[in-house]
């Protein structure tokens, strides 16, 4: 989490940094700050609690003319959300300013080298500013001071530093594997940003800072150094995507906009990949040979949050079409249980951001074990795509709302395509099934459009249910991952206690919660487990529980049983999760809206989770 930025250039540094921070706001929005170097050398620092808009408001009157500076948007890890803990942090005399993303694990030990009264914050960051200043007092230049300091610090983090001794130069460093940094080269400017999505309007080329590398840059030149201080050559790369303007258009929130973008987003995801005329799937980006594909003896899916929920659907597809034993692992648990992996294990990671720290750690573990790796990602050039052997892009356009919506549907589609592709090569998929599934997938944009037409009905349901404080989501088979996802969406943006369960588990505990105050969302399309879902619904009704049932198009048998019926659009049963998730996204949205909450930036969350 935390967005960090450093800029040296001809443009006004203040406005450029604020614009960059706005683009990085999805990484955290507890507080933000900026340090600008005055032409005379001194540093001018402004900090503000709340969103970037508060910082912009605060700097309006006193933004100094400057050509270099650093900025930060915070997701609090150490210390409360208040101005004292807001970055940039400085030494006592304000000679050095530091912004930081990640965790300095031994900061308590490092702090013992200074008298306690010099600290003005509770953060793990501030000690770094004092250490760099101390190094500089003993004659080191900024780069040496940063290097010496980071040699003493432990953890995985990135920092950007500016000092009044050399205000036209900035030093940035990345310690360990987490917390990536991108160096961007623009006309007359060089900058460093947490990820490629910031300052794409000016950046022409980029290069990535690898673990334990440093960069010292001015507006004209960037010099890269290894951990041992040797200069290193870095290749400049093209920006891997076109700059796109973020705006809400006719929508009130990005979440609603992104939910509504799904038909078009999925059209882009499937374009050229599902071809009905040839009856084939095309995944040109796969760098795995047919022999390797035939040698795969196990698939392990990893991801976090919504991406992890999507992999539960991916597992169904992989076992069904490619007949490969498959398992789903929460990425944050994966590396801690010494998983048994070998070169014939295919690890499929899903991460819309490409920067999620736990997913990166799981991928590193898989790399050490020599596994084949495919990643499904929405953001070209991000860290997951640099670790995996092959990257399959969602092509959804940037997702801004913290709640993932369109990227979940896209990732499920891509796991469907991948399973069909592997199944064909392995000879486990008949051409009839392949053709039938391709045609069914090509119908998805239409079905997603029809699902969006349910919005008014769902808004009415939301107006009857938004005051409830607890919800249960139940599903079986392919409905189970969608039940967990529906619950995640609701709790994430409505702060309602919502739990998702496999319906078969209901009698093993959750049924004790059922009463008239705990509505159940039952995912009950007419599939092989429909009758069992009907029994669950009956058992809930027998205990005065209210039921909102999601049923197949034209299904009338639950009309007298459920309190609310949402009829899903017609879709192939195997693809139903991709469509069923949409009404649940809408339900969460409308409930949060009726509760008057900050939908795109819910409390305590950040879109990209870059610390453990
Ligand atoms: O970028 P990723 O897909 O790796 O993100 C994983 C989770 O942090 C993310 O899905 C999170 O759960 C969302 N906020 C859910 O809406």
XYZ file of C-alpha atoms and ligand atoms in Angstrom:
628
model
C 0.000 0.000 0.000
C 1.072 3.649 0.213
C 1.792 5.490 -2.987
C 5.173 7.202 -3.223
C 6.558 9.542 -5.807
C 9.662 11.610 -6.529
C 10.016 14.142 -9.345
C 12.771 16.305 -10.834
C 11.886 18.293 -13.907
C 11.074 21.519 -15.644
C 7.365 21.458 -14.870
C 6.110 22.756 -11.627
C 6.987 19.877 -9.288
C 4.154 20.604 -6.839
C 1.292 20.242 -9.299
C 2.920 17.263 -11.025
C 3.410 15.433 -7.722
C -0.146 16.158 -6.590
C -1.426 14.796 -9.901
C 0.705 11.687 -9.453
C -0.570 11.239 -5.898
C -4.149 11.447 -7.125
C -3.434 8.563 -9.510
C -1.811 6.597 -6.677
C -4.586 7.307 -4.206
C -6.013 3.801 -4.625
C -2.975 2.574 -2.666
C -4.125 4.320 0.485
C -6.002 7.443 1.410
C -5.595 7.866 5.157
C -3.413 10.967 4.744
C -0.968 12.464 2.276
C 1.925 14.860 2.056
C 4.448 16.535 -0.169
C 7.982 17.927 0.276
C 9.188 20.438 -2.302
C 12.731 21.702 -2.632
C 12.911 25.493 -2.666
C 15.366 26.849 -5.249
C 17.407 28.147 -2.286
C 17.619 24.607 -0.925
C 15.250 24.496 2.023
C 12.401 21.976 1.992
C 8.803 23.042 2.119
C 6.546 20.356 3.566
C 2.755 20.111 3.635
C 0.805 17.242 5.175
C -2.863 16.606 5.451
C -5.130 13.977 6.975
C -7.711 12.466 4.607
C -7.766 12.162 0.872
C -5.539 13.846 -1.693
C -8.271 16.421 -2.247
C -7.591 17.669 1.296
C -3.874 18.034 0.503
C -4.652 19.808 -2.758
C -6.912 22.190 -0.884
C -4.254 22.803 1.758
C -1.448 23.438 -0.749
C -3.579 25.721 -2.920
C -2.343 28.885 -1.313
C 1.229 28.001 -0.507
C 2.491 25.691 -3.259
C 5.993 27.001 -3.865
C 7.589 27.156 -7.294
C 9.911 24.178 -7.327
C 11.379 21.753 -9.808
C 11.861 18.772 -7.495
C 10.115 17.069 -4.647
C 8.563 13.930 -3.217
C 5.036 12.895 -2.252
C 3.170 10.195 -0.375
C -0.337 8.869 0.092
C -0.631 6.764 3.236
C -2.273 3.533 4.248
C -1.427 3.499 7.947
C 0.692 0.617 9.246
C 2.531 2.117 12.233
C 0.764 4.804 14.166
C -2.680 6.345 13.991
C -4.044 8.359 11.113
C -3.000 11.883 12.087
C -0.831 14.629 10.735
C 2.199 13.722 12.850
C 2.321 10.265 11.281
C 1.798 11.567 7.760
C 4.743 11.404 5.342
C 7.127 12.955 4.346
C 9.113 12.441 7.541
C 12.151 14.523 8.304
C 15.147 14.705 10.607
C 15.013 17.200 13.466
C 16.231 20.154 11.400
C 14.156 19.314 8.345
C 17.225 18.874 6.126
C 16.156 15.493 4.779
C 12.634 14.369 3.831
C 11.660 10.742 3.268
C 8.587 8.970 1.902
C 8.289 5.262 2.399
C 6.214 2.253 1.380
C 6.570 -1.130 3.099
C 7.728 -2.073 6.549
C 11.030 -1.403 8.315
C 11.074 -4.419 10.578
C 13.856 -3.380 12.965
C 12.786 0.252 13.375
C 12.383 -0.097 17.158
C 15.996 -1.252 17.449
C 17.225 1.487 15.127
C 15.376 4.112 17.164
C 17.383 3.184 20.258
C 20.411 4.922 18.689
C 18.660 8.282 19.092
C 17.215 10.074 22.062
C 13.445 9.428 22.179
C 12.444 13.086 22.278
C 13.633 13.732 18.723
C 10.835 11.567 17.319
C 7.693 13.393 16.372
C 5.763 10.407 14.951
C 4.979 6.785 15.796
C 5.959 5.542 12.335
C 8.620 3.061 11.325
C 9.732 5.618 8.708
C 10.939 8.565 10.742
C 14.059 6.857 12.053
C 15.276 6.509 8.452
C 15.208 10.298 8.033
C 17.265 10.736 11.237
C 19.749 8.091 10.134
C 20.238 9.611 6.686
C 20.728 13.073 8.227
C 23.299 11.673 10.643
C 25.202 10.044 7.766
C 25.158 13.319 5.859
C 26.402 15.203 8.907
C 29.404 12.896 8.909
C 30.240 13.915 5.334
C 28.413 11.348 3.203
C 26.524 12.503 0.139
C 22.804 11.696 -0.108
C 23.292 8.475 -2.056
C 25.940 7.128 0.319
C 23.855 8.192 3.299
C 20.827 6.306 1.961
C 22.908 3.218 1.187
C 24.556 3.142 4.600
C 21.183 3.598 6.260
C 19.463 0.853 4.309
C 22.277 -1.569 5.057
C 21.284 -1.277 8.703
C 17.527 -1.566 8.127
C 15.687 -4.839 7.633
C 12.400 -5.551 5.886
C 11.022 -5.131 2.416
C 10.284 -1.543 1.442
C 10.951 1.389 -0.873
C 11.936 4.954 -0.045
C 12.342 8.232 -1.909
C 14.518 10.924 -0.352
C 15.208 14.590 -0.993
C 17.681 16.740 0.896
C 18.247 20.453 1.148
C 21.978 19.968 0.534
C 21.348 18.980 -3.050
C 17.777 19.976 -3.819
C 17.950 19.145 -7.521
C 18.674 15.481 -6.945
C 16.502 12.728 -5.551
C 17.545 9.283 -4.361
C 15.173 6.315 -4.374
C 15.836 2.780 -3.208
C 14.106 -0.544 -3.078
C 15.018 -2.931 -0.296
C 13.875 -6.540 -0.754
C 11.301 -7.889 -3.141
C 8.050 -6.218 -2.138
C 7.145 -2.575 -2.773
C 8.123 -2.068 -6.387
C 9.375 1.221 -7.832
C 9.273 2.396 -11.416
C 11.603 5.051 -12.773
C 9.872 7.065 -15.477
C 11.632 9.163 -18.107
C 9.682 12.097 -19.495
C 10.607 14.998 -21.731
C 12.674 17.289 -19.468
C 11.856 15.291 -16.330
C 12.615 12.077 -14.484
C 10.408 10.642 -11.798
C 10.008 7.606 -9.603
C 6.573 6.182 -8.773
C 5.210 3.184 -6.889
C 3.724 1.767 -10.069
C 3.252 2.562 -13.690
C -0.239 3.952 -13.317
C 0.989 7.324 -12.034
C 2.199 10.117 -14.332
C 1.503 8.064 -17.458
C 0.550 11.329 -19.134
C 4.177 12.483 -19.142
C 6.242 9.294 -18.892
C 7.660 8.076 -22.197
C 9.978 5.272 -21.071
C 10.333 3.323 -17.883
C 12.675 1.055 -16.059
C 12.048 -0.984 -12.937
C 14.118 -0.827 -9.800
C 14.911 -4.397 -8.782
C 15.402 -5.585 -5.222
C 18.230 -3.762 -3.405
C 18.876 -1.260 -6.159
C 19.235 2.516 -5.874
C 18.732 5.371 -8.276
C 19.999 8.919 -8.010
C 18.355 11.266 -10.467
C 18.028 14.870 -11.553
C 15.771 16.202 -14.310
C 18.370 15.154 -16.886
C 19.999 11.960 -15.752
C 19.352 8.844 -13.691
C 22.234 6.730 -12.392
C 21.497 3.291 -11.003
C 23.493 1.511 -8.331
C 23.662 -1.957 -6.883
C 23.565 -2.664 -3.171
C 27.348 -2.636 -3.105
C 27.523 0.774 -4.751
C 28.558 -0.209 -8.299
C 26.898 1.608 -11.160
C 24.547 -0.633 -13.105
C 23.020 -0.414 -16.563
C 19.259 -0.586 -16.810
C 17.271 -1.047 -19.984
C 14.644 1.583 -20.744
C 11.334 0.073 -21.817
C 8.313 1.487 -23.576
C 5.337 2.222 -21.372
C 3.355 -1.002 -21.814
C -0.014 0.700 -22.306
C -1.548 3.875 -23.616
C -2.368 6.648 -21.217
C -6.075 6.558 -20.433
C -8.052 9.335 -18.835
C -9.917 8.399 -15.661
C -13.352 9.923 -15.371
C -16.699 8.961 -13.953
C -18.739 9.836 -17.036
C -22.430 9.555 -16.193
C -21.790 7.468 -13.056
C -21.739 8.514 -9.461
C -19.001 6.067 -8.462
C -16.219 4.177 -10.193
C -17.612 0.949 -8.770
C -20.905 1.438 -10.599
C -19.083 2.522 -13.725
C -16.872 -0.553 -13.627
C -19.811 -2.891 -12.961
C -21.498 -1.382 -16.005
C -18.367 -1.713 -18.110
C -18.437 -5.503 -17.827
C -20.106 -6.384 -21.149
C -17.555 -4.306 -23.043
C -14.633 -5.319 -20.841
C -15.411 -9.000 -21.380
C -15.754 -8.408 -25.108
C -12.177 -7.104 -25.014
C -11.068 -10.030 -22.848
C -12.433 -12.647 -25.239
C -11.648 -10.813 -28.479
C -9.437 -12.992 -30.678
C -9.119 -15.604 -27.949
C -12.410 -17.460 -28.468
C -12.986 -18.166 -32.148
C -16.212 -19.779 -33.136
C -15.357 -20.265 -36.824
C -12.279 -22.365 -36.093
C -13.690 -23.824 -32.870
C -10.436 -22.965 -31.107
C -9.030 -20.956 -28.253
C -6.050 -18.726 -29.005
C -3.712 -17.751 -26.210
C -0.665 -16.525 -28.093
C 0.886 -15.114 -24.950
C 1.509 -18.580 -23.475
C 5.204 -19.394 -23.417
C 4.754 -23.050 -22.516
C 5.367 -25.813 -25.032
C 2.881 -28.608 -25.793
C 5.308 -31.099 -24.175
C 5.399 -29.048 -20.991
C 1.606 -28.806 -21.012
C 1.301 -32.574 -21.322
C 3.755 -33.002 -18.442
C 1.723 -30.903 -15.990
C 0.680 -33.146 -13.125
C -0.946 -30.551 -10.888
C -2.251 -27.024 -11.005
C -2.038 -24.709 -8.006
C -4.030 -21.482 -8.169
C -2.948 -18.587 -5.949
C -4.435 -15.159 -5.325
C -5.937 -12.968 -2.639
C -9.376 -11.538 -1.946
C -11.605 -11.394 -4.987
C -8.869 -12.854 -7.170
C -8.686 -15.834 -4.839
C -12.463 -16.264 -5.029
C -12.168 -16.265 -8.808
C -9.587 -19.053 -8.684
C -12.170 -21.322 -7.029
C -14.102 -21.072 -10.296
C -10.862 -21.592 -12.236
C -10.275 -24.849 -10.383
C -13.645 -26.180 -11.563
C -12.746 -25.367 -15.159
C -9.270 -26.850 -14.924
C -10.499 -30.139 -13.531
C -13.472 -30.290 -15.855
C -11.816 -29.468 -19.184
C -8.120 -30.214 -18.717
C -8.604 -33.001 -16.163
C -5.610 -31.843 -14.162
C -5.780 -32.233 -10.359
C -6.092 -28.661 -9.153
C -6.007 -26.858 -5.865
C -6.576 -23.342 -4.691
C -4.309 -21.740 -2.170
C -4.639 -18.453 -0.407
C -1.368 -16.813 -1.494
C -0.617 -15.512 1.999
C -0.656 -19.045 3.426
C 1.046 -20.772 0.533
C 4.691 -20.147 1.313
C 4.388 -20.769 5.022
C 3.377 -24.390 4.729
C 6.289 -25.577 2.604
C 4.139 -26.605 -0.353
C 5.241 -29.618 -2.374
C 6.040 -28.302 -5.812
C 8.117 -29.413 -8.761
C 8.774 -28.506 -12.356
C 5.597 -30.251 -13.477
C 3.432 -28.150 -11.190
C 1.727 -25.314 -13.007
C 1.153 -22.347 -10.700
C -1.551 -19.973 -11.940
C -1.658 -16.678 -10.084
C -4.444 -14.149 -10.408
C -3.839 -10.520 -9.429
C -5.574 -7.655 -11.153
C -3.000 -5.180 -9.848
C 0.031 -7.365 -10.440
C 1.498 -5.913 -7.236
C -0.159 -7.797 -4.358
C 2.606 -8.652 -1.914
C 1.266 -12.060 -0.841
C 0.739 -13.180 -4.416
C 4.262 -12.046 -5.277
C 5.641 -14.018 -2.345
C 3.762 -17.147 -3.437
C 5.105 -16.711 -6.953
C 8.653 -16.340 -5.628
C 8.186 -19.601 -3.743
C 6.963 -21.292 -6.926
C 9.909 -19.884 -8.831
C 12.381 -21.299 -6.318
C 10.756 -24.704 -6.800
C 11.104 -24.438 -10.594
C 7.350 -24.528 -11.334
C 5.845 -23.349 -14.592
C 3.986 -20.106 -13.943
C 1.155 -18.312 -15.668
C -0.278 -15.116 -14.278
C -3.603 -13.479 -15.038
C -3.311 -9.730 -14.628
C -4.913 -6.475 -15.677
C -1.887 -4.196 -15.498
C 0.860 -4.769 -18.051
C 4.441 -4.597 -16.866
C 3.665 -5.066 -13.175
C 5.608 -7.317 -10.840
C 3.605 -10.533 -11.232
C 4.030 -10.305 -14.985
C 7.780 -10.031 -14.567
C 7.978 -13.173 -12.447
C 5.622 -15.439 -14.425
C 6.726 -17.318 -17.539
C 3.555 -16.161 -19.294
C 1.090 -13.372 -18.591
C -2.472 -13.358 -19.813
C -3.927 -9.871 -19.689
C -7.521 -9.143 -18.781
C -7.693 -6.100 -21.084
C -10.346 -4.519 -18.867
C -8.996 -1.006 -18.694
C -7.933 0.385 -15.340
C -10.068 -0.575 -12.366
C -10.147 2.324 -9.944
C -12.720 1.422 -7.322
C -11.244 -0.491 -4.399
C -13.917 -3.158 -4.864
C -12.912 -5.408 -7.749
C -15.717 -6.128 -10.186
C -14.882 -6.239 -13.888
C -11.482 -7.777 -13.242
C -13.071 -10.676 -11.381
C -15.355 -11.517 -14.300
C -12.428 -11.170 -16.706
C -10.196 -13.446 -14.649
C -12.884 -16.148 -14.521
C -13.255 -15.923 -18.308
C -9.497 -16.261 -18.789
C -9.292 -19.307 -16.513
C -12.107 -20.825 -18.589
C -10.147 -20.114 -21.798
C -6.942 -21.466 -20.298
C -8.583 -24.695 -19.131
C -10.092 -25.256 -22.593
C -6.727 -24.531 -24.203
C -4.804 -26.930 -21.961
C -7.564 -29.556 -22.282
C -7.315 -29.530 -26.059
C -3.551 -29.970 -26.041
C -3.760 -32.731 -23.449
C -6.515 -34.496 -25.387
C -9.042 -34.330 -22.568
C -11.492 -32.047 -24.350
C -13.727 -33.110 -27.207
C -14.065 -30.695 -30.107
C -17.851 -30.651 -29.506
C -17.395 -29.450 -25.937
C -14.797 -26.935 -27.019
C -17.056 -25.532 -29.741
C -20.059 -25.456 -27.399
C -18.086 -23.656 -24.653
C -16.653 -21.158 -27.131
C -20.130 -20.294 -28.385
C -21.387 -20.029 -24.809
C -18.505 -17.714 -23.858
C -19.132 -15.506 -26.892
C -22.656 -14.976 -25.538
C -21.286 -13.640 -22.226
C -21.248 -9.920 -23.141
C -24.965 -10.160 -23.960
C -25.748 -12.042 -20.740
C -23.729 -9.528 -18.717
C -25.714 -6.723 -20.335
C -28.930 -8.473 -19.307
C -27.627 -8.888 -15.762
C -27.099 -5.115 -15.584
C -30.767 -4.614 -16.429
C -31.533 -6.085 -13.003
C -30.134 -2.962 -11.362
C -33.507 -1.291 -10.683
C -34.984 -4.432 -9.122
C -31.865 -4.872 -7.015
C -32.001 -1.259 -5.886
C -35.553 -1.869 -4.661
C -34.406 -4.950 -2.775
C -31.567 -2.892 -1.311
C -34.035 -0.328 -0.050
C -35.819 -3.098 1.897
C -32.645 -4.703 3.259
C -29.999 -2.013 3.746
C -30.684 -1.682 7.468
C -29.878 -5.316 8.276
C -26.516 -5.787 9.953
C -25.827 -9.440 9.149
C -26.141 -11.425 5.940
C -25.467 -15.030 4.997
C -24.524 -15.959 1.416
C -24.934 -19.589 0.368
C -24.020 -21.414 -2.812
C -23.087 -24.887 -3.978
C -20.754 -26.041 -6.727
C -19.987 -23.098 -8.991
C -22.306 -21.006 -6.819
C -20.041 -21.377 -3.776
C -17.215 -19.048 -4.938
C -19.841 -16.489 -5.894
C -21.394 -16.744 -2.423
C -18.049 -15.891 -0.842
C -17.496 -13.114 -3.321
C -20.969 -11.660 -2.725
C -20.245 -11.607 1.004
C -16.821 -10.003 0.459
C -18.300 -7.246 -1.716
C -20.991 -6.482 0.842
C -18.683 -6.302 3.850
C -16.026 -4.370 1.956
C -18.171 -1.433 0.926
C -21.171 -1.599 3.303
C -19.346 -2.594 6.515
C -22.062 -5.200 7.024
C -21.177 -8.495 8.620
C -21.611 -10.870 5.689
C -20.408 -14.451 5.536
C -20.228 -16.714 2.526
C -20.556 -20.457 2.955
C -20.816 -23.615 0.917
C -24.524 -24.363 1.374
C -23.696 -27.901 2.472
C -21.924 -26.419 5.504
C -25.035 -24.590 6.649
C -26.235 -27.305 8.989
C -22.746 -27.641 10.479
C -22.894 -24.330 12.281
C -24.089 -21.239 10.385
C -27.748 -22.261 10.696
C -27.514 -21.304 14.370
C -27.300 -17.675 13.220
C -30.530 -17.759 11.253
C -33.447 -15.689 12.506
C -35.614 -12.951 11.089
C -32.723 -10.489 11.403
C -30.261 -12.379 9.245
C -31.268 -12.514 5.584
C -29.733 -15.179 3.337
C -28.715 -14.668 -0.249
C -29.142 -18.074 -1.877
C -27.462 -18.688 -5.209
C -29.772 -21.250 -6.746
C -29.536 -21.520 -10.527
C -31.101 -24.653 -12.020
C -28.040 -26.889 -12.126
C -27.151 -30.303 -10.733
C -27.342 -29.060 -7.122
C -30.521 -26.992 -7.479
C -32.732 -29.374 -5.429
C -30.223 -29.287 -2.588
C -30.261 -25.483 -2.606
C -34.064 -25.638 -2.413
C -33.757 -27.760 0.771
C -31.384 -25.170 2.254
C -33.882 -22.427 1.495
C -36.720 -24.426 3.097
C -34.652 -24.948 6.242
C -33.927 -21.233 6.455
C -37.579 -20.288 5.944
C -38.576 -22.775 8.659
C -36.491 -20.648 11.033
C -38.024 -17.313 10.016
C -34.982 -16.407 7.929
C -35.577 -14.104 4.968
C -34.307 -15.387 1.618
C -33.213 -13.510 -1.476
C -32.824 -16.188 -4.147
C -30.897 -15.887 -7.398
C -32.519 -18.311 -9.807
C -32.301 -19.269 -13.469
C -34.235 -17.379 -16.096
C -37.902 -18.480 -16.052
C -37.575 -20.448 -12.811
C -40.859 -20.081 -10.913
C -40.692 -22.929 -8.427
C -39.279 -20.760 -5.621
C -41.798 -17.957 -5.984
C -43.726 -18.984 -2.891
C -40.696 -19.920 -0.889
C -38.205 -17.057 -1.189
C -38.944 -13.476 -0.073
C -37.227 -12.020 -3.116
C -36.449 -13.643 -6.447
C -33.778 -12.371 -8.818
C -34.010 -14.130 -12.193
C -30.610 -14.468 -13.804
C -30.093 -14.112 -17.567
C -29.815 -17.266 -19.626
C -26.265 -18.564 -19.689
C -24.470 -21.881 -20.003
C -24.475 -23.484 -16.507
C -20.679 -23.697 -16.465
C -20.379 -19.983 -17.158
C -23.085 -18.982 -14.709
C -20.675 -17.672 -11.994
C -19.412 -15.065 -14.441
C -22.936 -13.657 -14.752
C -24.294 -14.439 -11.270
C -21.661 -12.282 -9.616
C -23.071 -9.138 -11.278
C -26.349 -8.908 -9.288
C -24.326 -9.414 -6.110
C -21.982 -6.581 -7.055
C -25.060 -4.425 -7.662
C -26.640 -5.483 -4.378
C -23.519 -4.499 -2.439
C -23.346 -1.222 -4.350
C -26.980 -0.231 -3.774
C -26.885 -1.198 -0.090
C -23.703 0.846 0.464
C -25.218 3.727 -1.457
C -28.346 3.650 0.729
C -26.144 3.604 3.801
C -24.426 6.736 2.512
C -20.922 5.264 2.479
C -17.755 6.122 0.592
C -18.112 3.389 -2.001
C -14.956 3.806 -4.060
C -12.673 4.289 -1.090
C -14.068 2.263 1.797
C -12.557 2.722 5.223
C -9.355 0.877 6.124
C -8.845 -0.532 2.634
C -6.519 0.136 -0.258
C -6.857 -1.203 -3.758
C -3.404 -2.699 -3.893
C -2.046 -4.477 -0.850
C 1.722 -4.167 -0.872
C 2.489 -4.931 2.767
C 1.997 -8.203 4.640
O -4.724 -6.927 -7.203
P -5.218 -8.237 -6.675
O -6.208 -8.892 -7.573
O -4.110 -9.160 -6.327
O -5.963 -7.860 -5.345
C -6.356 -8.856 -4.455
C -7.259 -8.321 -3.372
O -6.604 -7.362 -2.601
C -8.532 -7.686 -3.949
O -9.211 -8.586 -4.761
C -9.469 -7.232 -2.824
O -9.968 -8.318 -2.137
C -10.550 -6.368 -3.443
N -10.615 -5.122 -2.778
C -11.888 -7.016 -3.422
O -12.888 -6.232 -3.970
